[in-house]
Amino acid sequence: MSDHRRQARSRPPFAAVVDGLRRRPPAPERDRRARLRAPDGRVFVEIDPDLIPDAAVDLVAGGASVAWDSCGCRGYCGIEWFDADDTAVLVRSGPPVFVPASRKVPHAAGRLSAWHTDDGQVLVLASGEVRWGGLLS
């Protein structure tokens, strides 16, 4: 018997190969959600990239932490994390305000987003041109 025939007989039939591929579980996918690490080591995952100001103040009133990414770079330049006293000031001051574009800042872009940890802790991240309670400006 030729080597070619011997190799052909040792391989499974094509239908068996296809069936094996269909039964294989899907390959794991990379989790592409945005993540932030707090100074205390907690890891937050973004859950709402476009939070409205009223919802932001409601979350903070309910116990959410607050952080500010003043330049909007997602933490490459650093993020300012506020303590409980600061968040109380933010709640009392009402909803944050997005700073409109001007000659000084023609590309003004403020953004609010909601994040959470695996154990349910919530973070409101203000990014870029956002004013809130005199602490973010």
Short mmCIF file of C-alpha atoms in Angstrom, two decimals:
data_model
loop_
_atom_site.label_atom_id
_atom_site.label_comp_id
_atom_site.label_asym_id
_atom_site.label_seq_id
_atom_site.Cartn_x
_atom_site.Cartn_y
_atom_site.Cartn_z
CA MET A 1 0.00 0.00 0.00
CA SER A 2 1.35 3.44 -0.86
CA ASP A 3 2.20 6.02 1.82
CA HIS A 4 -0.50 8.31 0.47
CA ARG A 5 -3.26 5.72 1.01
CA ARG A 6 -1.99 4.87 4.50
CA GLN A 7 -2.14 8.59 5.50
CA ALA A 8 -5.62 8.99 4.04
CA ARG A 9 -6.97 6.06 6.07
CA SER A 10 -5.47 7.32 9.35
CA ARG A 11 -7.28 10.68 9.13
CA PRO A 12 -10.87 10.98 10.38
CA PRO A 13 -13.55 11.52 7.75
CA PHE A 14 -14.30 15.13 6.89
CA ALA A 15 -17.80 14.88 8.40
CA ALA A 16 -16.27 13.84 11.74
CA VAL A 17 -13.93 16.84 11.69
CA VAL A 18 -16.84 19.21 11.01
CA ASP A 19 -18.92 17.60 13.75
CA GLY A 20 -16.02 18.00 16.21
CA LEU A 21 -15.71 21.68 15.38
CA ARG A 22 -19.44 22.24 15.86
CA ARG A 23 -19.35 20.62 19.30
CA ARG A 24 -16.34 22.61 20.48
CA PRO A 25 -17.22 25.43 22.87
CA PRO A 26 -16.65 28.93 21.49
CA ALA A 27 -13.20 30.37 21.97
CA PRO A 28 -12.92 32.82 24.85
CA GLU A 29 -13.07 36.45 23.84
CA ARG A 30 -11.11 39.31 25.28
CA ASP A 31 -13.14 41.50 27.62
CA ARG A 32 -12.89 44.89 25.94
CA ARG A 33 -14.79 46.89 28.55
CA ALA A 34 -13.03 49.96 29.90
CA ARG A 35 -11.52 49.58 33.38
CA LEU A 36 -10.24 51.97 36.04
CA ARG A 37 -8.24 51.09 39.14
CA ALA A 38 -8.96 53.19 42.24
CA PRO A 39 -6.11 54.19 44.58
CA ASP A 40 -7.28 51.50 47.04
CA GLY A 41 -7.02 48.79 44.36
CA ARG A 42 -10.70 48.39 43.47
CA VAL A 43 -11.25 47.80 39.77
CA PHE A 44 -14.20 49.58 38.16
CA VAL A 45 -15.74 48.54 34.84
CA GLU A 46 -17.66 51.06 32.74
CA ILE A 47 -21.39 50.34 32.62
CA ASP A 48 -22.80 53.57 31.17
CA PRO A 49 -20.53 55.73 28.98
CA ASP A 50 -23.06 58.56 28.60
CA LEU A 51 -24.53 59.37 31.99
CA ILE A 52 -26.79 62.43 32.18
CA PRO A 53 -26.12 65.01 34.93
CA ASP A 54 -29.33 64.29 36.88
CA ALA A 55 -28.52 60.57 36.97
CA ALA A 56 -24.97 61.35 38.10
CA VAL A 57 -26.11 63.35 41.12
CA ASP A 58 -28.68 60.65 41.97
CA LEU A 59 -25.97 57.97 41.95
CA VAL A 60 -23.69 60.06 44.15
CA ALA A 61 -26.56 60.80 46.55
CA GLY A 62 -27.03 57.02 46.74
CA GLY A 63 -23.43 56.43 47.78
CA ALA A 64 -21.43 56.34 44.54
CA SER A 65 -17.82 57.47 44.58
CA VAL A 66 -16.72 60.34 42.34
CA ALA A 67 -13.54 60.82 40.34
CA TRP A 68 -12.47 63.47 37.84
CA ASP A 69 -10.37 62.95 34.75
CA SER A 70 -9.78 66.64 34.05
CA CYS A 71 -8.28 66.26 30.58
CA GLY A 72 -10.43 63.34 29.45
CA CYS A 73 -7.55 60.94 28.77
CA ARG A 74 -9.01 58.08 30.87
CA GLY A 75 -6.36 58.36 33.54
CA TYR A 76 -3.08 58.62 31.67
CA CYS A 77 -2.47 62.04 33.24
CA GLY A 78 -3.99 61.03 36.55
CA ILE A 79 -7.45 61.00 38.05
CA GLU A 80 -8.57 62.97 41.08
CA TRP A 81 -10.58 60.83 43.52
CA PHE A 82 -12.95 62.60 45.90
CA ASP A 83 -13.64 61.60 49.50
CA ALA A 84 -17.02 61.40 51.30
CA ASP A 85 -16.91 65.06 52.39
CA ASP A 86 -16.33 66.17 48.80
CA THR A 87 -19.12 63.98 47.45
CA ALA A 88 -21.50 65.51 50.01
CA VAL A 89 -20.62 68.95 48.60
CA LEU A 90 -21.28 67.69 45.08
CA VAL A 91 -24.71 66.30 46.02
CA ARG A 92 -25.72 69.55 47.76
CA SER A 93 -24.68 71.59 44.73
CA GLY A 94 -27.01 69.73 42.34
CA PRO A 95 -26.24 68.21 38.95
CA PRO A 96 -22.92 68.84 37.20
CA VAL A 97 -22.76 71.16 34.19
CA PHE A 98 -20.95 70.59 30.92
CA VAL A 99 -18.80 73.58 29.96
CA PRO A 100 -19.79 74.88 26.52
CA ALA A 101 -17.18 75.40 23.83
CA SER A 102 -15.62 78.87 23.71
CA ARG A 103 -12.77 80.68 22.00
CA LYS A 104 -10.50 79.58 24.83
CA VAL A 105 -11.63 75.96 24.63
CA PRO A 106 -13.14 75.49 21.15
CA HIS A 107 -13.27 71.70 21.44
CA ALA A 108 -14.82 71.54 24.90
CA ALA A 109 -16.09 68.08 25.60
CA GLY A 110 -17.34 67.08 28.99
CA ARG A 111 -18.62 63.63 29.74
CA LEU A 112 -20.04 61.68 32.66
CA SER A 113 -19.91 57.91 32.92
CA ALA A 114 -20.95 55.27 35.45
CA TRP A 115 -18.69 52.42 36.55
CA HIS A 116 -19.01 49.57 39.04
CA THR A 117 -16.95 46.92 40.80
CA ASP A 118 -17.77 43.22 40.92
CA ASP A 119 -19.18 43.71 44.42
CA GLY A 120 -21.53 46.51 43.33
CA GLN A 121 -19.68 49.68 44.34
CA VAL A 122 -20.48 52.51 41.93
CA LEU A 123 -18.29 55.30 40.57
CA VAL A 124 -19.29 58.41 38.66
CA LEU A 125 -16.41 59.59 36.47
CA ALA A 126 -16.47 63.17 35.22
CA SER A 127 -14.19 63.64 32.23
CA GLY A 128 -13.01 66.80 30.56
CA GLU A 129 -14.92 70.05 30.69
CA VAL A 130 -17.33 69.48 33.58
CA ARG A 131 -18.15 71.86 36.44
CA TRP A 132 -19.62 70.52 39.65
CA GLY A 133 -19.92 72.03 43.10
CA GLY A 134 -16.83 74.20 42.82
CA LEU A 135 -14.65 71.08 43.05
CA LEU A 136 -14.57 70.33 39.34
CA SER A 137 -13.96 73.31 37.10
#
